[in-house]
Each structure stands twice: as C-alpha cells, then as structure tokens.
PDB file of C-alpha atoms in Angstrom:
ATOM      1  CA  MET A   9     168.953   3.054 123.692  1.00  0.00           C
ATOM      2  CA  ALA A  10     168.626   5.055 126.964  1.00  0.00           C
ATOM      3  CA  GLY A  11     171.418   7.221 126.072  1.00  0.00           C
ATOM      4  CA  GLU A  12     169.816   8.267 122.818  1.00  0.00           C
ATOM      5  CA  SER A  13     166.600   8.992 124.530  1.00  0.00           C
ATOM      6  CA  GLU A  14     168.369  11.570 126.741  1.00  0.00           C
ATOM      7  CA  ILE A  15     170.075  13.066 123.547  1.00  0.00           C
ATOM      8  CA  MET A  16     166.783  13.590 121.829  1.00  0.00           C
ATOM      9  CA  LYS A  17     165.258  14.865 124.953  1.00  0.00           C
ATOM     10  CA  GLY A  18     168.206  17.282 125.320  1.00  0.00           C
ATOM     11  CA  ASP A  19     167.837  18.446 121.824  1.00  0.00           C
ATOM     12  CA  LYS A  20     164.156  18.907 122.077  1.00  0.00           C
ATOM     13  CA  ALA A  21     164.723  21.161 125.130  1.00  0.00           C
ATOM     14  CA  ALA A  22     167.323  23.094 123.107  1.00  0.00           C
ATOM     15  CA  VAL A  23     164.908  23.831 120.252  1.00  0.00           C
ATOM     16  CA  ILE A  24     162.193  24.702 123.074  1.00  0.00           C
ATOM     17  CA  GLY A  25     164.684  27.178 124.549  1.00  0.00           C
ATOM     18  CA  ASP A  26     165.928  28.509 121.072  1.00  0.00           C
ATOM     19  CA  THR A  27     162.162  29.060 120.048  1.00  0.00           C
ATOM     20  CA  GLU A  28     161.334  30.988 123.458  1.00  0.00           C
ATOM     21  CA  ASP A  29     164.303  33.307 122.841  1.00  0.00           C
ATOM     22  CA  ASN A  30     163.239  34.111 119.311  1.00  0.00           C
ATOM     23  CA  LYS A  31     159.776  35.026 120.849  1.00  0.00           C
ATOM     24  CA  GLU A  32     161.401  37.439 123.239  1.00  0.00           C
ATOM     25  CA  VAL A  33     163.517  38.661 120.518  1.00  0.00           C
ATOM     26  CA  ASP A  34     160.385  39.395 118.264  1.00  0.00           C
ATOM     27  CA  GLU A  35     158.469  41.066 121.202  1.00  0.00           C
ATOM     28  CA  MET A  36     161.215  43.549 122.245  1.00  0.00           C
ATOM     29  CA  PRO A  37     160.839  46.963 120.534  1.00  0.00           C
ATOM     30  CA  PRO A  38     163.270  47.648 117.703  1.00  0.00           C
ATOM     31  CA  THR A  39     166.751  48.705 118.650  1.00  0.00           C
ATOM     32  CA  TYR A  40     167.146  51.471 116.061  1.00  0.00           C
ATOM     33  CA  ASP A  41     167.030  55.198 115.976  1.00  0.00           C
ATOM     34  CA  GLU A  42     164.716  56.365 113.397  1.00  0.00           C
ATOM     35  CA  ALA A  43     165.223  60.158 112.678  1.00  0.00           C
ATOM     36  CA  LYS A  44     163.562  60.407 109.372  1.00  0.00           C
ATOM     37  CA  GLY A  45     159.927  61.327 108.723  1.00  0.00           C
ATOM     38  CA  LEU A  46     157.611  58.953 107.067  1.00  0.00           C
ATOM     39  CA  THR A  47     156.496  61.866 104.532  1.00  0.00           C
ATOM     40  CA  THR A  48     157.582  65.153 103.780  1.00  0.00           C
ATOM     41  CA  GLY A  49     156.294  67.522 106.365  1.00  0.00           C
ATOM     42  CA  GLU A  50     155.318  65.067 109.135  1.00  0.00           C
ATOM     43  CA  PRO A  51     156.518  65.263 112.560  1.00  0.00           C
ATOM     44  CA  VAL A  52     160.000  63.609 113.048  1.00  0.00           C
ATOM     45  CA  VAL A  53     159.728  60.435 115.341  1.00  0.00           C
ATOM     46  CA  LYS A  54     162.643  58.841 117.509  1.00  0.00           C
ATOM     47  CA  ILE A  55     162.416  55.663 118.915  1.00  0.00           C
ATOM     48  CA  THR A  56     165.126  54.093 121.172  1.00  0.00           C
ATOM     49  CA  SER A  57     165.113  50.430 122.599  1.00  0.00           C
ATOM     50  CA  ASN A  58     164.743  49.733 126.281  1.00  0.00           C
ATOM     51  CA  GLU A  59     163.071  53.048 126.895  1.00  0.00           C
ATOM     52  CA  THR A  60     159.720  54.460 126.166  1.00  0.00           C
ATOM     53  CA  LYS A  61     160.465  57.856 124.644  1.00  0.00           C
ATOM     54  CA  ILE A  62     159.287  59.407 121.710  1.00  0.00           C
ATOM     55  CA  ASP A  63     160.162  62.977 120.368  1.00  0.00           C
ATOM     56  CA  ILE A  64     157.638  64.530 118.208  1.00  0.00           C
ATOM     57  CA  GLY A  65     158.584  67.868 116.358  1.00  0.00           C
ATOM     58  CA  LYS A  66     158.793  69.730 113.059  1.00  0.00           C
ATOM     59  CA  GLU A  67     162.047  70.888 111.226  1.00  0.00           C
ATOM     60  CA  LYS A  68     162.050  74.479 111.156  1.00  0.00           C
ATOM     61  CA  GLU A  69     162.004  76.218 107.716  1.00  0.00           C
ATOM     62  CA  ALA A  70     164.026  79.071 107.137  1.00  0.00           C
ATOM     63  CA  GLU A  71     161.814  82.324 107.003  1.00  0.00           C
ATOM     64  CA  ALA A  72     161.689  84.057 103.584  1.00  0.00           C
ATOM     65  CA  GLY A  73     160.471  87.428 102.434  1.00  0.00           C
ATOM     66  CA  PHE A  74     161.313  91.056 103.102  1.00  0.00           C
ATOM     67  CA  GLN A  75     162.407  91.969 106.524  1.00  0.00           C
ATOM     68  CA  GLY A  76     162.311  95.589 107.431  1.00  0.00           C
ATOM     69  CA  LEU A  77     165.172  97.980 108.658  1.00  0.00           C
ATOM     70  CA  THR A  78     166.527  97.857 111.966  1.00  0.00           C
ATOM     71  CA  LYS A  79     166.415 100.729 114.201  1.00  0.00           C
ATOM     72  CA  ASP A  80     170.036 101.701 113.646  1.00  0.00           C
ATOM     73  CA  GLU A  81     169.296 101.537 110.107  1.00  0.00           C
ATOM     74  CA  LEU A  82     166.333 103.843 110.392  1.00  0.00           C
ATOM     75  CA  MET A  83     168.278 106.279 112.690  1.00  0.00           C
ATOM     76  CA  LYS A  84     170.816 107.116 109.982  1.00  0.00           C
ATOM     77  CA  TYR A  85     167.755 108.532 107.794  1.00  0.00           C
ATOM     78  CA  ALA A  86     165.831 110.388 110.942  1.00  0.00           C
ATOM     79  CA  ASN A  87     168.367 113.421 110.958  1.00  0.00           C
ATOM     80  CA  ASP A  88     169.127 113.482 106.979  1.00  0.00           C
ATOM     81  CA  PRO A  89     168.458 117.031 105.879  1.00  0.00           C
ATOM     82  CA  PHE A  90     166.650 115.630 102.729  1.00  0.00           C
ATOM     83  CA  TRP A  91     164.114 113.392 104.714  1.00  0.00           C
ATOM     84  CA  VAL A  92     163.578 116.171 107.441  1.00  0.00           C
ATOM     85  CA  LYS A  93     162.852 118.744 104.903  1.00  0.00           C
ATOM     86  CA  LEU A  94     160.375 116.100 103.005  1.00  0.00           C
ATOM     87  CA  ARG A  95     158.655 115.347 106.032  1.00  0.00           C
ATOM     88  CA  TRP A  96     157.800 119.059 106.975  1.00  0.00           C
ATOM     89  CA  PHE A  97     156.941 119.717 103.480  1.00  0.00           C
ATOM     90  CA  LEU A  98     154.304 116.959 103.517  1.00  0.00           C
ATOM     91  CA  PHE A  99     153.167 118.032 106.880  1.00  0.00           C
ATOM     92  CA  ILE A 100     152.569 121.648 105.855  1.00  0.00           C
ATOM     93  CA  LEU A 101     150.989 120.418 102.762  1.00  0.00           C
ATOM     94  CA  PHE A 102     148.476 118.307 104.526  1.00  0.00           C
ATOM     95  CA  TRP A 103     147.273 121.178 106.810  1.00  0.00           C
ATOM     96  CA  ILE A 104     147.180 123.606 104.042  1.00  0.00           C
ATOM     97  CA  ILE A 105     144.789 121.382 101.954  1.00  0.00           C
ATOM     98  CA  TRP A 106     142.604 120.722 105.121  1.00  0.00           C
ATOM     99  CA  VAL A 107     142.268 124.305 105.840  1.00  0.00           C
ATOM    100  CA  ALA A 108     141.306 124.946 102.156  1.00  0.00           C
ATOM    101  CA  MET A 109     138.784 122.273 102.123  1.00  0.00           C
ATOM    102  CA  LEU A 110     137.226 123.740 105.538  1.00  0.00           C
ATOM    103  CA  ALA A 111     137.115 127.043 103.776  1.00  0.00           C
ATOM    104  CA  ALA A 112     135.458 125.696 100.710  1.00  0.00           C
ATOM    105  CA  SER A 113     132.855 124.100 102.780  1.00  0.00           C
ATOM    106  CA  VAL A 114     132.065 127.174 104.573  1.00  0.00           C
ATOM    107  CA  VAL A 115     131.713 129.034 101.264  1.00  0.00           C
ATOM    108  CA  ILE A 116     129.507 126.470  99.714  1.00  0.00           C
ATOM    109  CA  ILE A 117     127.109 126.337 102.520  1.00  0.00           C
ATOM    110  CA  ILE A 118     126.963 130.253 102.674  1.00  0.00           C
ATOM    111  CA  TYR A 119     126.489 130.945  99.026  1.00  0.00           C
ATOM    112  CA  ALA A 120     124.522 127.768  97.984  1.00  0.00           C
ATOM    113  CA  PRO A 121     120.920 128.829  96.924  1.00  0.00           C
ATOM    114  CA  LYS A 122     118.645 127.871  99.739  1.00  0.00           C
ATOM    115  CA  CYS A 123     115.530 125.153  99.110  1.00  0.00           C
ATOM    116  CA  PRO A 124     112.595 127.182  98.492  1.00  0.00           C
ATOM    117  CA  SER A 125     109.711 127.029 101.275  1.00  0.00           C
ATOM    118  CA  PRO A 126     107.005 124.835 100.396  1.00  0.00           C
ATOM    119  CA  GLU A 127     103.910 126.513  99.300  1.00  0.00           C
ATOM    120  CA  PRO A 128     101.175 126.946 102.155  1.00  0.00           C
ATOM    121  CA  LYS A 129      98.360 124.056 101.811  1.00  0.00           C
ATOM    122  CA  GLN A 130      95.131 125.113 100.822  1.00  0.00           C
ATOM    123  CA  TRP A 131      92.267 124.342 103.129  1.00  0.00           C
ATOM    124  CA  TRP A 132      91.164 121.237 101.284  1.00  0.00           C
ATOM    125  CA  GLN A 133      94.620 119.803 101.682  1.00  0.00           C
ATOM    126  CA  LYS A 134      94.852 120.274 105.329  1.00  0.00           C
ATOM    127  CA  SER A 135      92.424 117.607 106.741  1.00  0.00           C
ATOM    128  CA  PRO A 136      90.054 114.812 105.002  1.00  0.00           C
ATOM    129  CA  VAL A 137      87.134 115.347 102.856  1.00  0.00           C
ATOM    130  CA  TYR A 138      84.144 113.302 104.025  1.00  0.00           C
ATOM    131  CA  LYS A 139      81.398 112.843 101.311  1.00  0.00           C
ATOM    132  CA  VAL A 140      77.706 112.460 102.610  1.00  0.00           C
ATOM    133  CA  ASP A 141      75.186 110.762 100.325  1.00  0.00           C
ATOM    134  CA  VAL A 142      72.216 112.802 102.104  1.00  0.00           C
ATOM    135  CA  GLY A 143      69.610 110.199 101.117  1.00  0.00           C
ATOM    136  CA  ALA A 144      71.601 107.295 102.531  1.00  0.00           C
ATOM    137  CA  PHE A 145      72.992 109.148 105.960  1.00  0.00           C
ATOM    138  CA  LYS A 146      71.064 109.709 108.947  1.00  0.00           C
ATOM    139  CA  ASP A 147      67.111 109.779 108.896  1.00  0.00           C
ATOM    140  CA  SER A 148      65.774 112.472 111.395  1.00  0.00           C
ATOM    141  CA  ASP A 149      61.905 112.351 110.538  1.00  0.00           C
ATOM    142  CA  GLY A 150      61.527 108.490 110.423  1.00  0.00           C
ATOM    143  CA  ASP A 151      60.796 108.430 106.877  1.00  0.00           C
ATOM    144  CA  ALA A 152      63.556 105.946 106.115  1.00  0.00           C
ATOM    145  CA  ILE A 153      65.413 108.473 103.862  1.00  0.00           C
ATOM    146  CA  GLY A 154      68.233 110.522 105.197  1.00  0.00           C
ATOM    147  CA  ASP A 155      67.776 114.386 105.338  1.00  0.00           C
ATOM    148  CA  LEU A 156      69.992 117.727 106.184  1.00  0.00           C
ATOM    149  CA  ALA A 157      68.949 117.740 109.919  1.00  0.00           C
ATOM    150  CA  GLY A 158      70.423 114.211 110.151  1.00  0.00           C
ATOM    151  CA  VAL A 159      73.753 115.364 108.665  1.00  0.00           C
ATOM    152  CA  LYS A 160      73.806 118.112 111.059  1.00  0.00           C
ATOM    153  CA  SER A 161      73.347 115.816 114.061  1.00  0.00           C
ATOM    154  CA  GLU A 162      76.521 113.960 113.004  1.00  0.00           C
ATOM    155  CA  LEU A 163      78.481 116.955 112.822  1.00  0.00           C
ATOM    156  CA  ASP A 164      80.347 116.536 116.146  1.00  0.00           C
ATOM    157  CA  TYR A 165      81.173 112.984 115.329  1.00  0.00           C
ATOM    158  CA  LEU A 166      82.706 114.050 111.990  1.00  0.00           C
ATOM    159  CA  VAL A 167      84.769 116.795 113.887  1.00  0.00           C
ATOM    160  CA  GLU A 168      86.194 114.360 116.430  1.00  0.00           C
ATOM    161  CA  THR A 169      87.293 111.889 113.483  1.00  0.00           C
ATOM    162  CA  GLY A 170      89.383 114.744 112.099  1.00  0.00           C
ATOM    163  CA  VAL A 171      87.158 115.620 109.156  1.00  0.00           C
ATOM    164  CA  GLY A 172      87.677 119.413 107.884  1.00  0.00           C
ATOM    165  CA  THR A 173      85.254 119.315 104.898  1.00  0.00           C
ATOM    166  CA  VAL A 174      82.001 117.721 104.220  1.00  0.00           C
ATOM    167  CA  TYR A 175      81.129 116.979 100.650  1.00  0.00           C
ATOM    168  CA  VAL A 176      77.238 117.028 100.389  1.00  0.00           C
ATOM    169  CA  SER A 177      75.506 115.220  97.680  1.00  0.00           C
ATOM    170  CA  SER A 178      73.028 116.902  95.550  1.00  0.00           C
ATOM    171  CA  PHE A 179      69.941 117.691  97.643  1.00  0.00           C
ATOM    172  CA  PHE A 180      68.123 119.980  94.983  1.00  0.00           C
ATOM    173  CA  ALA A 181      64.508 120.001  94.028  1.00  0.00           C
ATOM    174  CA  SER A 182      64.120 117.016  91.632  1.00  0.00           C
ATOM    175  CA  PRO A 183      61.493 114.479  90.465  1.00  0.00           C
ATOM    176  CA  LYS A 184      63.957 111.872  91.224  1.00  0.00           C
ATOM    177  CA  ALA A 185      65.757 113.382  94.191  1.00  0.00           C
ATOM    178  CA  ALA A 186      65.479 109.872  96.279  1.00  0.00           C
ATOM    179  CA  THR A 187      67.412 108.177  93.510  1.00  0.00           C
ATOM    180  CA  THR A 188      69.766 109.920  91.592  1.00  0.00           C
ATOM    181  CA  GLY A 189      69.077 113.813  91.948  1.00  0.00           C
ATOM    182  CA  PHE A 190      70.683 114.841  88.736  1.00  0.00           C
ATOM    183  CA  ASP A 191      67.548 115.695  87.119  1.00  0.00           C
ATOM    184  CA  VAL A 192      67.408 119.258  88.897  1.00  0.00           C
ATOM    185  CA  LEU A 193      64.104 120.747  89.000  1.00  0.00           C
ATOM    186  CA  ASP A 194      65.067 124.113  90.634  1.00  0.00           C
ATOM    187  CA  TYR A 195      68.687 124.862  91.792  1.00  0.00           C
ATOM    188  CA  GLY A 196      67.188 127.583  94.429  1.00  0.00           C
ATOM    189  CA  GLN A 197      65.051 125.059  96.344  1.00  0.00           C
ATOM    190  CA  VAL A 198      65.879 121.728  98.671  1.00  0.00           C
ATOM    191  CA  ASP A 199      63.901 118.914  97.757  1.00  0.00           C
ATOM    192  CA  PRO A 200      61.400 118.150 100.542  1.00  0.00           C
ATOM    193  CA  THR A 201      62.587 114.692 100.752  1.00  0.00           C
ATOM    194  CA  PHE A 202      65.745 115.972 102.351  1.00  0.00           C
ATOM    195  CA  GLY A 203      64.365 118.748 104.322  1.00  0.00           C
ATOM    196  CA  SER A 204      63.867 122.607 103.708  1.00  0.00           C
ATOM    197  CA  LEU A 205      65.842 125.676 102.678  1.00  0.00           C
ATOM    198  CA  GLU A 206      66.171 126.581 106.506  1.00  0.00           C
ATOM    199  CA  ASP A 207      67.552 122.806 107.156  1.00  0.00           C
ATOM    200  CA  TRP A 208      69.970 123.852 104.690  1.00  0.00           C
ATOM    201  CA  LYS A 209      71.055 127.197 106.231  1.00  0.00           C
ATOM    202  CA  THR A 210      71.196 125.674 109.648  1.00  0.00           C
ATOM    203  CA  LEU A 211      73.659 123.082 108.596  1.00  0.00           C
ATOM    204  CA  VAL A 212      75.757 125.581 106.987  1.00  0.00           C
ATOM    205  CA  MET A 213      75.979 127.652 110.178  1.00  0.00           C
ATOM    206  CA  SER A 214      76.667 124.654 112.232  1.00  0.00           C
ATOM    207  CA  LEU A 215      79.541 123.979 109.840  1.00  0.00           C
ATOM    208  CA  LYS A 216      80.811 127.405 110.399  1.00  0.00           C
ATOM    209  CA  GLU A 217      80.723 127.135 114.242  1.00  0.00           C
ATOM    210  CA  ARG A 218      82.836 123.972 114.009  1.00  0.00           C
ATOM    211  CA  ASP A 219      85.368 125.610 111.493  1.00  0.00           C
ATOM    212  CA  GLN A 220      84.354 122.950 108.746  1.00  0.00           C
ATOM    213  CA  LYS A 221      84.185 123.721 105.124  1.00  0.00           C
ATOM    214  CA  VAL A 222      81.195 122.524 103.013  1.00  0.00           C
ATOM    215  CA  VAL A 223      81.256 121.499  99.251  1.00  0.00           C
ATOM    216  CA  ILE A 224      78.038 120.780  97.156  1.00  0.00           C
ATOM    217  CA  ASP A 225      77.595 118.220  94.346  1.00  0.00           C
ATOM    218  CA  PHE A 226      76.499 120.849  91.797  1.00  0.00           C
ATOM    219  CA  ILE A 227      75.442 119.635  88.617  1.00  0.00           C
ATOM    220  CA  PRO A 228      74.894 122.553  85.938  1.00  0.00           C
ATOM    221  CA  ASN A 229      75.342 120.474  82.803  1.00  0.00           C
ATOM    222  CA  HIS A 230      71.825 118.890  82.723  1.00  0.00           C
ATOM    223  CA  THR A 231      68.335 119.393  84.264  1.00  0.00           C
ATOM    224  CA  SER A 232      65.077 117.952  84.268  1.00  0.00           C
ATOM    225  CA  ASP A 233      62.661 118.256  81.549  1.00  0.00           C
ATOM    226  CA  GLN A 234      60.431 119.892  83.900  1.00  0.00           C
ATOM    227  CA  HIS A 235      62.920 122.956  84.703  1.00  0.00           C
ATOM    228  CA  GLU A 236      61.595 126.105  83.961  1.00  0.00           C
ATOM    229  CA  TRP A 237      64.883 126.848  81.674  1.00  0.00           C
ATOM    230  CA  PHE A 238      64.156 123.811  79.620  1.00  0.00           C
ATOM    231  CA  GLU A 239      60.543 124.809  79.177  1.00  0.00           C
ATOM    232  CA  LYS A 240      61.733 128.353  77.946  1.00  0.00           C
ATOM    233  CA  SER A 241      64.482 126.865  75.896  1.00  0.00           C
ATOM    234  CA  VAL A 242      61.750 124.458  74.200  1.00  0.00           C
ATOM    235  CA  ALA A 243      59.889 127.550  73.498  1.00  0.00           C
ATOM    236  CA  MET A 244      62.642 129.286  71.854  1.00  0.00           C
ATOM    237  CA  GLU A 245      62.769 132.111  74.109  1.00  0.00           C
ATOM    238  CA  GLU A 246      65.560 134.297  73.054  1.00  0.00           C
ATOM    239  CA  ALA A 247      67.340 134.267  76.550  1.00  0.00           C
ATOM    240  CA  PHE A 248      66.938 130.699  76.870  1.00  0.00           C
ATOM    241  CA  VAL A 249      67.629 129.184  73.458  1.00  0.00           C
ATOM    242  CA  ASP A 250      71.372 128.567  73.948  1.00  0.00           C
ATOM    243  CA  PHE A 251      70.776 126.865  77.522  1.00  0.00           C
ATOM    244  CA  TYR A 252      70.849 123.734  75.955  1.00  0.00           C
ATOM    245  CA  THR A 253      72.086 122.094  72.666  1.00  0.00           C
ATOM    246  CA  TRP A 254      69.551 121.555  70.009  1.00  0.00           C
ATOM    247  CA  ASN A 255      69.812 119.202  67.021  1.00  0.00           C
ATOM    248  CA  GLN A 256      67.180 119.077  64.068  1.00  0.00           C
ATOM    249  CA  GLY A 257      65.631 115.758  64.046  1.00  0.00           C
ATOM    250  CA  GLY A 258      65.105 113.605  61.021  1.00  0.00           C
ATOM    251  CA  GLY A 259      61.830 111.980  61.991  1.00  0.00           C
ATOM    252  CA  ALA A 260      61.050 109.133  64.191  1.00  0.00           C
ATOM    253  CA  GLY A 261      63.903 107.571  65.649  1.00  0.00           C
ATOM    254  CA  SER A 262      66.257 110.099  64.889  1.00  0.00           C
TER     255      SER A 262
END
C-alpha cells in the first residue's frame, strides 16, 4: 500500500508538472513569422519569438502614369533646325501682336469721342432752397404772427446753414392773409399782417447783400372776390371780361 501511495504521488506530481509546462507554453509568444497583412493595403507586421520586435511598413506600389523626357532626350531637340525656327517664329509673333495691341490702344484713346462736359448748374441747383411760411416764421412785433421783418432777422442763420435761395410764401394783401392768403386782394401791396412794402424792399436788399436768391409764392390763377379785377369783370368791362371764366347759370343751385 505504501508503495502504491508513492506511485500515485509521483503520478500526481508528474501531472502537475505537465500542467505547469503547458501554461508556460501557452503564455509564450507565437513562434512564427507572419509576413502577410491582415487585409489588403494594411501595414505588414512581422513577429518573432523570444524577441520583442515589430516591423510595420507598406509595400511600395509601382508608379504609373506619364513620365517626362529626360535631359538627354530633350537636348536632342534643342538644336534641331525645325524647332529652332519654330521657337523664333513664335517669339517674334508674340512681340508683333503685343506691339499691335499697344498701338491700337493708343489710337482708340486718341480718336475716341470725348465725353461731353456737364452743363453748368443753374442757381437753383447749386444750393438748398428753404421755404419760409411768413405767418408761421419769426414774429418781430409781438402779435404772435410771423412777418417779413422776422424773416430778415434770421437771414444770417440761413446763410450759415448753406441756404442759397429763400422761398417766401404768399404775403400779398388778402382778407385771409393770416390763414391761406390765396384770395389775393392786391398783388401790388403787402398785407399789413406781415408788414409793409418797405419791409419787403428791405428784405430783398438784405438777401442780395448775402448773395441769396428769393422766390415768391405767386398765385395768379385766382383772386379774392373783392379784387379790383374781379369787380370790373363782374361789371363786364371790356378790358377785364376775359380775366375770369364765366358760365351762364341756370338758376338757384346751378
């Protein structure tokens, strides 16, 4: 029995030894030389046993496509009479074309019609035109209504702002001068609400001194029914009949 126990122990030790050897074999790196890539186009990997060495690289592909002539091949044509003449012909042709284009440009510049000079601007185009509503402008006499004297007092300010022309609203004598002023009573007089004829003359002189122009809102197409012309036209005086357009009425409400 003792002998059998020793044999069994010996067998067990041999089995254990074989198992440990198998583990060492499994843990060792593979002992082969792999020179083939895993997939097409991937780097080549070489693994050797007992050494930690990995070589990674790509296979060189043969270059394909057009390859130019070598220097020796080119020199064969460098002094060839045909190519020499062709090069000189193209060189001279280039400069002939270049000179011709330059000459044509000069001729075009000289003989082309010139752009016409712009017409000189009129006085009303050279500077701003400022419209003055006389009745709503500056009041100089304290009646809360603007007048011609108030316009004159602000001329220097208008000059500073660059105004070259003053457009004055209607200031003629009118029964409604303070509101509209369109029903003119007398084209030869200034309505007392805005001043006097002397005030107007003074304003004009002041504008001339400042090299400014003046435009009047003149309304000749209608007058007040109290205007002298209208009264004479109603009376059918020969010289004033055609001053207004008359229509034969048909009675009340016509």
